[in-house]
Coordinates of C-alpha atoms (C1' of nucleotides) in Angstrom, one line a residue:
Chain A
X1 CA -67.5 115.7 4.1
X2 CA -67.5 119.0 5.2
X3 CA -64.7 121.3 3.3
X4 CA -65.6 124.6 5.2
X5 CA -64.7 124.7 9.0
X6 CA -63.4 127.4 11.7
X7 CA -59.2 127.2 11.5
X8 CA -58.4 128.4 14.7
X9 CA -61.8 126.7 16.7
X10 CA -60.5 123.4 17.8
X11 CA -64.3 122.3 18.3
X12 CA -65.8 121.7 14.6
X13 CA -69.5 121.0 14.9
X14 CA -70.7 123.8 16.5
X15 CA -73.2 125.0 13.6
X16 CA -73.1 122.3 10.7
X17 CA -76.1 123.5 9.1
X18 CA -74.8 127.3 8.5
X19 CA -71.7 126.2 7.4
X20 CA -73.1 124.0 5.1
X21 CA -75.4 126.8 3.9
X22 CA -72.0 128.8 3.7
X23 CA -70.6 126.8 1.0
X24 CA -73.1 126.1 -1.6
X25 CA -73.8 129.8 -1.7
X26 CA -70.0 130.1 -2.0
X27 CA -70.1 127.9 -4.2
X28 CA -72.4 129.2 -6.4
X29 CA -70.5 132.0 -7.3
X30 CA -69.7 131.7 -10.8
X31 CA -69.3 135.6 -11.6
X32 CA -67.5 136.4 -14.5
X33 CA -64.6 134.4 -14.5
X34 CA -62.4 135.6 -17.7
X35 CA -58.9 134.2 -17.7
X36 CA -58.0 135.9 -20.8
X37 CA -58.3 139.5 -18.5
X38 CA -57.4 137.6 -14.9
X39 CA -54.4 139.6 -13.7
X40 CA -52.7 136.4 -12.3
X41 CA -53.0 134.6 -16.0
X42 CA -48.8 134.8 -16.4
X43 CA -48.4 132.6 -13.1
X44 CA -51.5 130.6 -13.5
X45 CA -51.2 127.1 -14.9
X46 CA -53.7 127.7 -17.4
X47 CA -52.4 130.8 -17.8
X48 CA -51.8 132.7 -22.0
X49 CA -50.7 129.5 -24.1
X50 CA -49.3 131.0 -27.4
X51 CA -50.0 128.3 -29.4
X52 CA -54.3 129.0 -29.3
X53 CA -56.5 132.6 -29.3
X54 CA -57.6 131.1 -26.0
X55 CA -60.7 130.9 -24.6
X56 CA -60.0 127.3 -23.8
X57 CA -59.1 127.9 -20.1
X58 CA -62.1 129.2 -18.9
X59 CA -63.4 125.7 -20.0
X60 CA -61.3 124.5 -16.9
X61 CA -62.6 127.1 -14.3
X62 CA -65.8 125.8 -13.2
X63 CA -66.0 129.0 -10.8
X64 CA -64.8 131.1 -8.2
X65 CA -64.8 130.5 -4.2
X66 CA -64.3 132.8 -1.5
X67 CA -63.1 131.6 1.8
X68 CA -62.6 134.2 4.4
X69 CA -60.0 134.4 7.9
X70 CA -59.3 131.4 9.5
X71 CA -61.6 129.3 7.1
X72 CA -60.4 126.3 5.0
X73 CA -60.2 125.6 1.5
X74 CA -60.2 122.0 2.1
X75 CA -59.1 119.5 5.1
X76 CA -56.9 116.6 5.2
X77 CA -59.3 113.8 4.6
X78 CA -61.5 116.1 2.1
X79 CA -62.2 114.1 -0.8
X80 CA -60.2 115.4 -3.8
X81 CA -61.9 117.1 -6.8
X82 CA -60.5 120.2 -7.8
X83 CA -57.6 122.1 -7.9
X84 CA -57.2 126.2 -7.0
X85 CA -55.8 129.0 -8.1
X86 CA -55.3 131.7 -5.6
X87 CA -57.0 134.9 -7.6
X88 CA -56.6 137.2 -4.1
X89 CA -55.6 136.9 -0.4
X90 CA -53.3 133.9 1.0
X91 CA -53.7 130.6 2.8
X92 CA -51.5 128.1 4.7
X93 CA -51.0 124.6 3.8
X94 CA -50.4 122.2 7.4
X95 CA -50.0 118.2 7.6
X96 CA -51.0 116.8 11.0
X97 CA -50.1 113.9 13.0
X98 CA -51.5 111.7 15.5
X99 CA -50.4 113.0 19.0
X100 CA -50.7 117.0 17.5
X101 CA -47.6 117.1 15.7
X102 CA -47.8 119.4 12.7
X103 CA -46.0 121.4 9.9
X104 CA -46.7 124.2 7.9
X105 CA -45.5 123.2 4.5
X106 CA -46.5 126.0 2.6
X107 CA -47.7 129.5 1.9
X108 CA -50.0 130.4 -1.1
X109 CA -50.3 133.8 -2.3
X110 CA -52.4 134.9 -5.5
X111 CA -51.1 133.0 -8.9
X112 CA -50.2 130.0 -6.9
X113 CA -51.7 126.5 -7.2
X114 CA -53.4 124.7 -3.9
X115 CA -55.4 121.3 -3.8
X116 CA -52.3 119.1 -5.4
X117 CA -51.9 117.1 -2.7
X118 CA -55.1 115.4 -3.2
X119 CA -54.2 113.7 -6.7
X120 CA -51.8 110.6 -5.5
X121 CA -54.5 109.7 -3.3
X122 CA -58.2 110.9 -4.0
X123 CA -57.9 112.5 -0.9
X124 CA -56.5 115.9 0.4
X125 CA -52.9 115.4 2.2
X126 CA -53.1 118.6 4.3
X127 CA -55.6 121.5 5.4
X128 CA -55.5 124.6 3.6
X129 CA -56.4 127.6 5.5
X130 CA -57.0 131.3 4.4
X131 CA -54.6 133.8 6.4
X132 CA -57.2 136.1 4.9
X133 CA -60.4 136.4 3.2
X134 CA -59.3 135.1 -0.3
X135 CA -60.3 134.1 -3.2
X136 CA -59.8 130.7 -5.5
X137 CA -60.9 129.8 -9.1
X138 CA -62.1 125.9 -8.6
X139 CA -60.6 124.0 -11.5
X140 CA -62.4 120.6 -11.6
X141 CA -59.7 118.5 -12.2
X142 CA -61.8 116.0 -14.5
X143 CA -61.8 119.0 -16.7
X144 CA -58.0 119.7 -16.1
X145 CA -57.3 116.7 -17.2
X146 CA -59.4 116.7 -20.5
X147 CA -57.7 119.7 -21.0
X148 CA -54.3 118.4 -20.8
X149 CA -55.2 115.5 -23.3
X150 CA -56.5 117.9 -25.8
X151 CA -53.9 120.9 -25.6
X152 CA -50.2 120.3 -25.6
X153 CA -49.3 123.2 -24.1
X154 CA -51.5 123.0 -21.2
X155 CA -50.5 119.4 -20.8
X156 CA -47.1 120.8 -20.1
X157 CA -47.8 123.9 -18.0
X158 CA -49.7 121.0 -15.7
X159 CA -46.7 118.8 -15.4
X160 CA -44.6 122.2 -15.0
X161 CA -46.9 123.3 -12.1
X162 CA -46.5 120.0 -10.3
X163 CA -42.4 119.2 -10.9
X164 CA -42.0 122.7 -9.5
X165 CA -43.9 122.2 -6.4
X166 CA -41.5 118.9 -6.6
X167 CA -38.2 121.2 -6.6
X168 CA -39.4 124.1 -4.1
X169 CA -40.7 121.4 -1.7
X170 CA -36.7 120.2 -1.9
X171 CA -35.2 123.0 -1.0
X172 CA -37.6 123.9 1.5
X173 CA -35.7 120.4 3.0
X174 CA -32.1 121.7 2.2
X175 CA -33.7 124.7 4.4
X176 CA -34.9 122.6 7.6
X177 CA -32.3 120.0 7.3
X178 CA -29.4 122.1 7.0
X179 CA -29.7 125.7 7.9
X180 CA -29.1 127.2 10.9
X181 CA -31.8 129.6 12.3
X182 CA -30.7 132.6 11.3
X183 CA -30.1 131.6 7.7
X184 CA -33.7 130.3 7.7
X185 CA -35.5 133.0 8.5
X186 CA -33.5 134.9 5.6
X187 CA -34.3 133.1 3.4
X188 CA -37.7 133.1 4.2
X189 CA -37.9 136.5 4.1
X190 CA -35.9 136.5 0.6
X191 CA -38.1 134.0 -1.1
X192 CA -41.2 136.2 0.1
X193 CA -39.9 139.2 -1.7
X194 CA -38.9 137.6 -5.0
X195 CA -42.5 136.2 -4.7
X196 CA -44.0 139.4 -4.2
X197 CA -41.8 140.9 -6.9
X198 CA -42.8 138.1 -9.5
X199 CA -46.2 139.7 -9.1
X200 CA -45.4 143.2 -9.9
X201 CA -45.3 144.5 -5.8
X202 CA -42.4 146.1 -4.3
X203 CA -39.6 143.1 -3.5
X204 CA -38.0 145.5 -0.2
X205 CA -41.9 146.0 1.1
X206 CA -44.5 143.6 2.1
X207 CA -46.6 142.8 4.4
X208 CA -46.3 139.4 6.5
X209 CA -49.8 137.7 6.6
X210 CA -48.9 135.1 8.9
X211 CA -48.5 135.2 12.7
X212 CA -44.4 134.1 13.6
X213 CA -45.7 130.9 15.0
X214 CA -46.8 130.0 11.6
X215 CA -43.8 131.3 9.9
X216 CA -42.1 128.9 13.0
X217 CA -43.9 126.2 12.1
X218 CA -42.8 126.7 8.0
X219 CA -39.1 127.2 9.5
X220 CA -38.8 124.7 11.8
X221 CA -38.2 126.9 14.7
X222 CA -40.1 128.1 17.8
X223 CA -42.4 131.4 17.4
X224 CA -39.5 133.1 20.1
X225 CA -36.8 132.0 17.9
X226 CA -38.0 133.6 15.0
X227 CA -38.5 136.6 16.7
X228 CA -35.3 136.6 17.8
X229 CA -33.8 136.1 14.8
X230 CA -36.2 138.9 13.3
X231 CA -34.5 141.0 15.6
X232 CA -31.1 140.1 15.1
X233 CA -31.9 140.8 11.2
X234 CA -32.8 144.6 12.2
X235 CA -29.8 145.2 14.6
X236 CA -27.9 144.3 12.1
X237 CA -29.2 147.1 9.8
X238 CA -30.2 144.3 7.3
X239 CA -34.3 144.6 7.5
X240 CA -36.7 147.3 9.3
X241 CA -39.5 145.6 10.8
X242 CA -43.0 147.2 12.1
X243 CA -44.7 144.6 13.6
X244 CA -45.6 142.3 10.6
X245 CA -44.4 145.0 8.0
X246 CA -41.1 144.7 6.8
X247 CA -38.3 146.6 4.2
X248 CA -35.8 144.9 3.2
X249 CA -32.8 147.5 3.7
X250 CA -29.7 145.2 2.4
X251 CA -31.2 142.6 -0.2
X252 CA -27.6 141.2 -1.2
X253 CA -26.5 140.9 2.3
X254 CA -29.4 139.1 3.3
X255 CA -28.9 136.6 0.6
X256 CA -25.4 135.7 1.7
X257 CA -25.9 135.0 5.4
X258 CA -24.6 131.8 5.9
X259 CA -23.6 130.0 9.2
X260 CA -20.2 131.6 9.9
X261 CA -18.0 128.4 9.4
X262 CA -18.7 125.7 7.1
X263 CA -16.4 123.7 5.2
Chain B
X1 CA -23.2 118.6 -20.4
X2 CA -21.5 114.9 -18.6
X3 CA -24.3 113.1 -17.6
X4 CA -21.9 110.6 -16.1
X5 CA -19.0 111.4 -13.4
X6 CA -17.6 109.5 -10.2
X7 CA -19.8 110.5 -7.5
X8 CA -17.5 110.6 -4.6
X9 CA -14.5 112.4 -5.9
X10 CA -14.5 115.8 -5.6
X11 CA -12.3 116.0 -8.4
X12 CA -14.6 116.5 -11.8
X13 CA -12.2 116.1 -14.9
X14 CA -10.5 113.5 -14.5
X15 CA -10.3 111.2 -17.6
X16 CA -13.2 113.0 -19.5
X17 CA -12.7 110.9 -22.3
X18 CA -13.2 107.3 -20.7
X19 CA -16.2 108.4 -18.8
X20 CA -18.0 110.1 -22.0
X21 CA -17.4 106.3 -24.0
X22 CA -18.7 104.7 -20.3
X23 CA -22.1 106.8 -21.2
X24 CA -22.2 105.8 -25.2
X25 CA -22.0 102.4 -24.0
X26 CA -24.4 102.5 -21.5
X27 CA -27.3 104.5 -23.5
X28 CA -26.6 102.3 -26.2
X29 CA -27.9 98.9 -24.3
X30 CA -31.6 98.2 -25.6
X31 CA -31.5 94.6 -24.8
X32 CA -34.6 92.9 -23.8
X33 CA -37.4 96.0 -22.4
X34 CA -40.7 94.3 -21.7
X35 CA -42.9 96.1 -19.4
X36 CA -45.2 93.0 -19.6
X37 CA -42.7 91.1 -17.9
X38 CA -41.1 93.4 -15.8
X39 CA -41.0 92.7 -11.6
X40 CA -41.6 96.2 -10.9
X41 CA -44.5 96.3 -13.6
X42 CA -47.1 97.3 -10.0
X43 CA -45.4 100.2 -9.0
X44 CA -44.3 101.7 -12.1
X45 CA -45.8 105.1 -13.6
X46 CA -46.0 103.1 -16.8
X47 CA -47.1 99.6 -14.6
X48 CA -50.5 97.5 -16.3
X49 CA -53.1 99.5 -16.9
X50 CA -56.5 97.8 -17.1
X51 CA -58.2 99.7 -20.0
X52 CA -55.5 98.0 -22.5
X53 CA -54.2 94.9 -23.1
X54 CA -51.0 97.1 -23.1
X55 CA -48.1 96.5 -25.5
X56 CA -48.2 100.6 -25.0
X57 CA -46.1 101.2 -22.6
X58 CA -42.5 99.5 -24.0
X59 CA -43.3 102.7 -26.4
X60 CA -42.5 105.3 -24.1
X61 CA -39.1 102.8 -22.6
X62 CA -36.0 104.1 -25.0
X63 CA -33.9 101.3 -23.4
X64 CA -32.0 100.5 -20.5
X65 CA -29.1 102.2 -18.6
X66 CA -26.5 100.6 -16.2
X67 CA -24.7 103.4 -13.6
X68 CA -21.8 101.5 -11.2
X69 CA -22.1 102.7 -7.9
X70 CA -20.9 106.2 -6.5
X71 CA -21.3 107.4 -10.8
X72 CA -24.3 109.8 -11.0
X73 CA -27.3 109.2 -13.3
X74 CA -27.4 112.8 -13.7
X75 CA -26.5 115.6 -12.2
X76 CA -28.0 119.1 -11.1
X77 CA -27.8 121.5 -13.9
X78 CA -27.5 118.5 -16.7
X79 CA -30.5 119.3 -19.1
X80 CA -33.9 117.1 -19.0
X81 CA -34.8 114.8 -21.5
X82 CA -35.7 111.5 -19.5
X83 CA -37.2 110.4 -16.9
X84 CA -36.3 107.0 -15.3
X85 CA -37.5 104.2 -13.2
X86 CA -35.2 102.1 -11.1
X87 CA -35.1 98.4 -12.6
X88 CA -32.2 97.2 -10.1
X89 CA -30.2 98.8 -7.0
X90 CA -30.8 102.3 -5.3
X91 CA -29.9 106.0 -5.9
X92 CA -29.7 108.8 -3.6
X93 CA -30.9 112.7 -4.4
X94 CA -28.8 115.2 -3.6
X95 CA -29.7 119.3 -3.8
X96 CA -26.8 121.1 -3.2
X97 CA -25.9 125.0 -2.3
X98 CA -23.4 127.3 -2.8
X99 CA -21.1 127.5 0.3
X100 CA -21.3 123.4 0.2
X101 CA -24.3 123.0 2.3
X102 CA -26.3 120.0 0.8
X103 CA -29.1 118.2 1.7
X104 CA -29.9 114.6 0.5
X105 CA -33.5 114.7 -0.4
X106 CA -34.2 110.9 -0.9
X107 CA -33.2 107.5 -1.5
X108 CA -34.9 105.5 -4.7
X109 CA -34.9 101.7 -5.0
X110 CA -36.4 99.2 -7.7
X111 CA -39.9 100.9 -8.7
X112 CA -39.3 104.4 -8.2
X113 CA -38.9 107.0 -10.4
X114 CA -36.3 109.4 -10.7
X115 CA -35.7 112.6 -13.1
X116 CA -38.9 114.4 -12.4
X117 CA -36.8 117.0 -10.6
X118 CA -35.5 118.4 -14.5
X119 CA -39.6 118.8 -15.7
X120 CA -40.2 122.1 -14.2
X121 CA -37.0 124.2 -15.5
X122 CA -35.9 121.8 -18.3
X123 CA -32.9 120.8 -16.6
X124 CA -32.1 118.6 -13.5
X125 CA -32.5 120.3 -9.8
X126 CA -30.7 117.5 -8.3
X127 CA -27.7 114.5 -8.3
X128 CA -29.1 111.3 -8.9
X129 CA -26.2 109.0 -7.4
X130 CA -26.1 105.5 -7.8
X131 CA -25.9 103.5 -4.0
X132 CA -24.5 100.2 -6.0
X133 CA -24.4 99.1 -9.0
X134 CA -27.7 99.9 -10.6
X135 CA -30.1 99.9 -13.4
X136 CA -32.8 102.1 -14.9
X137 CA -35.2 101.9 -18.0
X138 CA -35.2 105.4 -19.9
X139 CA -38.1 106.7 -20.4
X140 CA -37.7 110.5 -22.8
X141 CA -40.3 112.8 -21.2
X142 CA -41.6 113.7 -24.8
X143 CA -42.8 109.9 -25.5
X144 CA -44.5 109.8 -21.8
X145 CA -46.1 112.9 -23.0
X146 CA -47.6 111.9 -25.5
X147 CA -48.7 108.8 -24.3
X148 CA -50.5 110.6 -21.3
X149 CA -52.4 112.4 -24.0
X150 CA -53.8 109.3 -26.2
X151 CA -54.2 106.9 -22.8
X152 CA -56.1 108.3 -20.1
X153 CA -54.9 106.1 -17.6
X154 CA -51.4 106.3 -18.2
X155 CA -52.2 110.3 -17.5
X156 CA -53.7 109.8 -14.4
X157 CA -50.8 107.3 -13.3
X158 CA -48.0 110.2 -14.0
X159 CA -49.8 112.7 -12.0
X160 CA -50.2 110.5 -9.6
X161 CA -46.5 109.8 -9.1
X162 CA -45.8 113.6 -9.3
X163 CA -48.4 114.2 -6.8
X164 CA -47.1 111.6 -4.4
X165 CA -44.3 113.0 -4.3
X166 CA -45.1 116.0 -3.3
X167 CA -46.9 114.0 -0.1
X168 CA -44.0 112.3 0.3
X169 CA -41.9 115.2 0.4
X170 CA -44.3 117.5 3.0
X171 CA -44.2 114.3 5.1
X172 CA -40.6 114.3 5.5
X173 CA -40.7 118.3 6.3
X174 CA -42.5 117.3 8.7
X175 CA -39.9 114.8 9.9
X176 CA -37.1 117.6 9.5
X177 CA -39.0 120.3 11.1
X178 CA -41.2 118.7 13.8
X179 CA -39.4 115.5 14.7
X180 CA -36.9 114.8 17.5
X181 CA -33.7 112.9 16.7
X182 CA -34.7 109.6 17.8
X183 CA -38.5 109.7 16.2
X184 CA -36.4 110.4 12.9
X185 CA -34.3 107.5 12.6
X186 CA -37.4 105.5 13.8
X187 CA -39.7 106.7 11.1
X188 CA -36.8 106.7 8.3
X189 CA -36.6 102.7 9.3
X190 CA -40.3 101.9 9.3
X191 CA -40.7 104.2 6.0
X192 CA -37.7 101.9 4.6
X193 CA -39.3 98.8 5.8
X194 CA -42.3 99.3 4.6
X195 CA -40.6 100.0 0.9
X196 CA -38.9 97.0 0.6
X197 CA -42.4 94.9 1.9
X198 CA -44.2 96.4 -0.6
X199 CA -41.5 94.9 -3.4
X200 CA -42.0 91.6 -1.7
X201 CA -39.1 91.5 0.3
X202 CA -39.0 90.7 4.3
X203 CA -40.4 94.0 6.6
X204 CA -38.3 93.1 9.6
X205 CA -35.1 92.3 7.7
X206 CA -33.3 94.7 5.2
X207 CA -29.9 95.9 4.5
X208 CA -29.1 99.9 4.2
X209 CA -27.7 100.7 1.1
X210 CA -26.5 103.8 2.6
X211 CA -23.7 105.3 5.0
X212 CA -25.1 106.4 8.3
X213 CA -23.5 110.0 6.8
X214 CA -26.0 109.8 4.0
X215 CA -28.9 109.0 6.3
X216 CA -27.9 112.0 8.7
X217 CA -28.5 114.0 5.4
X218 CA -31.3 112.4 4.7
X219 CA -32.7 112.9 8.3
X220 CA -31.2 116.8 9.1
X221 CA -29.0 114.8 11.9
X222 CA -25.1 114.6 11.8
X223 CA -23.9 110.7 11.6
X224 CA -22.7 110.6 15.1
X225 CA -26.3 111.4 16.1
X226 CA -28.0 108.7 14.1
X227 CA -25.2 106.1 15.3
X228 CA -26.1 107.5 18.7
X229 CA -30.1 107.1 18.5
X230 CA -29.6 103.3 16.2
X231 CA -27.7 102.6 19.4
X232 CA -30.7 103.1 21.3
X233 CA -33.3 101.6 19.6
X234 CA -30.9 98.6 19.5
X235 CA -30.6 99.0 23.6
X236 CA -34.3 99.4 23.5
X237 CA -35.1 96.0 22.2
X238 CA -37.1 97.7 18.8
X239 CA -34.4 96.9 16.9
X240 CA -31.3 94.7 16.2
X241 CA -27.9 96.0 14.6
X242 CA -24.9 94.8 12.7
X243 CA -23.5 97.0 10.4
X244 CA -25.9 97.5 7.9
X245 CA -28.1 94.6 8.4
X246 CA -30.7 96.0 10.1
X247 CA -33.4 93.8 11.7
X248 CA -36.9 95.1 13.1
X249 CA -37.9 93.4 16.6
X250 CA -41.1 95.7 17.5
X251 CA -42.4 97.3 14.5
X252 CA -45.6 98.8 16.8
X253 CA -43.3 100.6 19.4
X254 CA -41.0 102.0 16.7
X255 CA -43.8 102.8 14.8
X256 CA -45.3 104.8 18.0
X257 CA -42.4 106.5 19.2
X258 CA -42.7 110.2 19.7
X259 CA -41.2 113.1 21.7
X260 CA -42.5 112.0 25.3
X261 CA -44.3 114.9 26.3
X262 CA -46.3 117.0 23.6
X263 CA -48.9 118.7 24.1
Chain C
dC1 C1' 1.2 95.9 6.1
dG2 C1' -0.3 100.7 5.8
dG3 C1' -4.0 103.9 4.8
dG4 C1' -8.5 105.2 4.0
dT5 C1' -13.3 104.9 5.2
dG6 C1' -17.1 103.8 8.1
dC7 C1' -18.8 103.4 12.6
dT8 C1' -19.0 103.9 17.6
dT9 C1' -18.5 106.2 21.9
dG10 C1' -17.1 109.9 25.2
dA11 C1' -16.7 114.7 26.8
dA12 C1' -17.4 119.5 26.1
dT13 C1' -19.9 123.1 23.8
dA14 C1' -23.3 125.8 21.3
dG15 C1' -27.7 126.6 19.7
dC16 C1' -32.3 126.3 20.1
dG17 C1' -36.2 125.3 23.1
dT18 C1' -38.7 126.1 27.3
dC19 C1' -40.6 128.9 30.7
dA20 C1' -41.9 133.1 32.3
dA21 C1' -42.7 138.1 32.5
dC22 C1' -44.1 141.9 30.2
dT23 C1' -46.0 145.0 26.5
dC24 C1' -49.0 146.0 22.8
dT25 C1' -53.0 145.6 20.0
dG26 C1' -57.7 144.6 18.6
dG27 C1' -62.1 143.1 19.7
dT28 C1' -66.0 142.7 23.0
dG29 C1' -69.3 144.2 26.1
dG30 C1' -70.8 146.9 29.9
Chain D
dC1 C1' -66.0 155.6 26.4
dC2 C1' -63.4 152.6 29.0
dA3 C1' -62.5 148.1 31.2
dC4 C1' -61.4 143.8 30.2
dC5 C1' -59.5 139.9 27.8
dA6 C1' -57.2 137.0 24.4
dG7 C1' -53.7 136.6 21.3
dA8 C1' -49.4 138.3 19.2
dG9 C1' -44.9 139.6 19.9
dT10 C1' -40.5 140.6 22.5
dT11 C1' -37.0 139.6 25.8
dG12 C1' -34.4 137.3 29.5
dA13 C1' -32.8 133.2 32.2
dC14 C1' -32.1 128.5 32.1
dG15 C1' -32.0 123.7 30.5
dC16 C1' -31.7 120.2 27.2
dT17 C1' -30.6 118.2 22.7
dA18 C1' -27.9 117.7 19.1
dT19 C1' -23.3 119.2 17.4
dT20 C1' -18.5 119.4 17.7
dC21 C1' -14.1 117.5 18.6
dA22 C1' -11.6 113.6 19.6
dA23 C1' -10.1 108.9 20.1
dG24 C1' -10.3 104.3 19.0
dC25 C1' -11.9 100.0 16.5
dA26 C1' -13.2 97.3 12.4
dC27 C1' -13.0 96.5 7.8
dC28 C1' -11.6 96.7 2.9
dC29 C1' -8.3 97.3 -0.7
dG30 C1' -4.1 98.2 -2.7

DNA sequence: CGGGTGCTTGAATAGCGTCAACTCTGGTGG
DNA sequence: CCACCAGAGTTGACGCTATTCAAGCACCCG
């Protein structure tokens, strides 16, 4: 099955044979992938392990994958048989429904973990689509898994990696399920920054890689309400927003906004 | 920390002393654990596993622990040791906020498992709230460790349950952030339906362990909505009503509804 | 028998979605 | 270089859905 596709063409067979051709020579990539000098290695699962000198997790990376714009990583229905570390750009993780109903259910910035979703199953769960041209180490996860068996420590970064996606994906629920618009959109924009901070950028400064229709679709809102609320944010002196650039003016107020009255 | 507390009172310290003894003597039963000969031995992370003849898994079981309805199995900020898997009855998962906005994040009957919320952090992220009276087999997370690491299949089984649910959980953001009110009781009914048929009860004839409050959680809805759309699906012939006994007339048109127009 | 909780139903309201107009930007091709 | 277009974003007016507030019934338990 083909893993490499247009994101935003609707129509997906328009030139099989190039893609195709696309992805083996991405594939082949295997440049020098280190992990002991990979600037991501403290948020990576397989990242320093104190207990071993550590050349053991480059056993796991079997290579590195570029995917550019628009492109996937994998599809929903993609057979399952590795897992990724984001080494540079971002992607979007969506679930689909019959009758065009979809979700964003995630955004994946460099350190993070895609491809889980394909484990319960064999099979990938949602598409996962570059925002930008990006990067990926592809960790077979036969090899993961030999790993984890061998190496304690690694063993329990793994189960780490996947109870946290557990925990964020649950408060991503308290989010849609019980905030109202205004308090979801700061929060998105407060779990951005603590992301962004985590890996050593500036936490009142980033730049939004996603269109507000997508960061809709991750909300639960429509795009206008988001840029409503956007708005609302600056009037209120809390953020400064350029058109997907935005500084974060009032950090501590942004983290309280609440809905007014709640008992 | 008190693993153990009433689950409906708001009031924490009430007779500290009683409900500390209530734990002792629950942790203590060890009575008969056989995973051999346990009902739920199919859908359990620790369920037969071909490779072995399998007296294995009773190693990673500590023993079994009663919790009386509305008393918590644990509670969010209690530390991790165990994991667990529902012998008898049904919890609910709550995450809660500051401000005491709170989200209920799922409902676990016989065969699931429960606890996986404490791996990531070492400590739980979540209530686990017995529904009724209820029973679980405790599993300590170190013992299932080390079993993953000597049995390959056991290892593939746990990530398997951590992986599903993290499907589980994108599919119900999709729910809370692309669903209409009505489409959400309907899928929260065939999802429970299709739980219980799987355990070998009846599809079309189940009772809710739960208050329509705790499915409004559940479902991002307030409980005068869900009463509102059960009404309807009752008027609309999918369904038939009384109480909590629910009974499913036309599993296919539940199953299909969706916003009307979508394009 | 009283009081609490759960559930249903109605009427009014608020919040978000829908529709539409407009601007701005980046990319394409003449 | 400029015309053109598609997509992204903003804003306003209006409508609909779910919430809020309120009343009333059924049930359980002390």
């Amino acid at each position: 099955m083909l893993t490499e596709n247009g994101g935003s063409v609707p129509s997906r067979p328009p030139a099989l044979r190039e893609q195709r051709l696309v992805q083996t020579r991405e594939q082949r990539q295997r440049l020098d992938v280190d992990c002991n000098s990979c600037a991501m290695a403290q948020l990576c699962a397989l990242g320093p392990c104190d207990a071993q000198p550590c050349e053991r997790p480059n056993r796991a990376v079997h290579g590195v994958r570029t995917v550019r714009r628009g492109q996937s990583l994998y599809r929903a229905g993609d057979s399952f048989q590795s897992v990724y570390a984001v080494r540079a750009g971002s992607f979007k993780r969506v679930v689909m429904h019959r009758d065009g109903l979809e979700q964003l259910t995630g955004f994946d910035i460099a350190g993070d973990m895609l491809g889980i979703d394909g484990i319960s199953t064999g099979t990938h769960a949602c598409d996962a689509i570059a925002l930008e041209d990006s990067s990926v180490c592809v960790m077979p996860f036969v090899l993961l898994q030999s790993l984890c068996r061998e190496i304690k420590e690694i063993q329990h970064r793994v189960h780490q990696m996947l109870a946290a996606e557990i925990v964020r994906e649950s408060s991503q629920m308290l989010l849609l399920g019980a905030m109202m618009a205004e308090e979801r959109v700061a929060v998105f924009l407060v779990d951005l920054s603590e992301r962004w901070q985590a890996r050593g950028y500036s936490a009142c400064s980033f730049t939004l890689k996603m269109t507000r229709r997508e960061i809709g679709s991750y909300l639960g809102l429509k795009l206008e309400t988001v840029s409503r609320m956007i708005t609302k944010l600056q009037k209120d002196g809390l953020i400064a927003v350029n058109g997907k650039d935005i500084r974060i003016l009032d950090p501590d107020t942004l983290r309280n906004i609440t809905a007014a009255d709640r008992q």
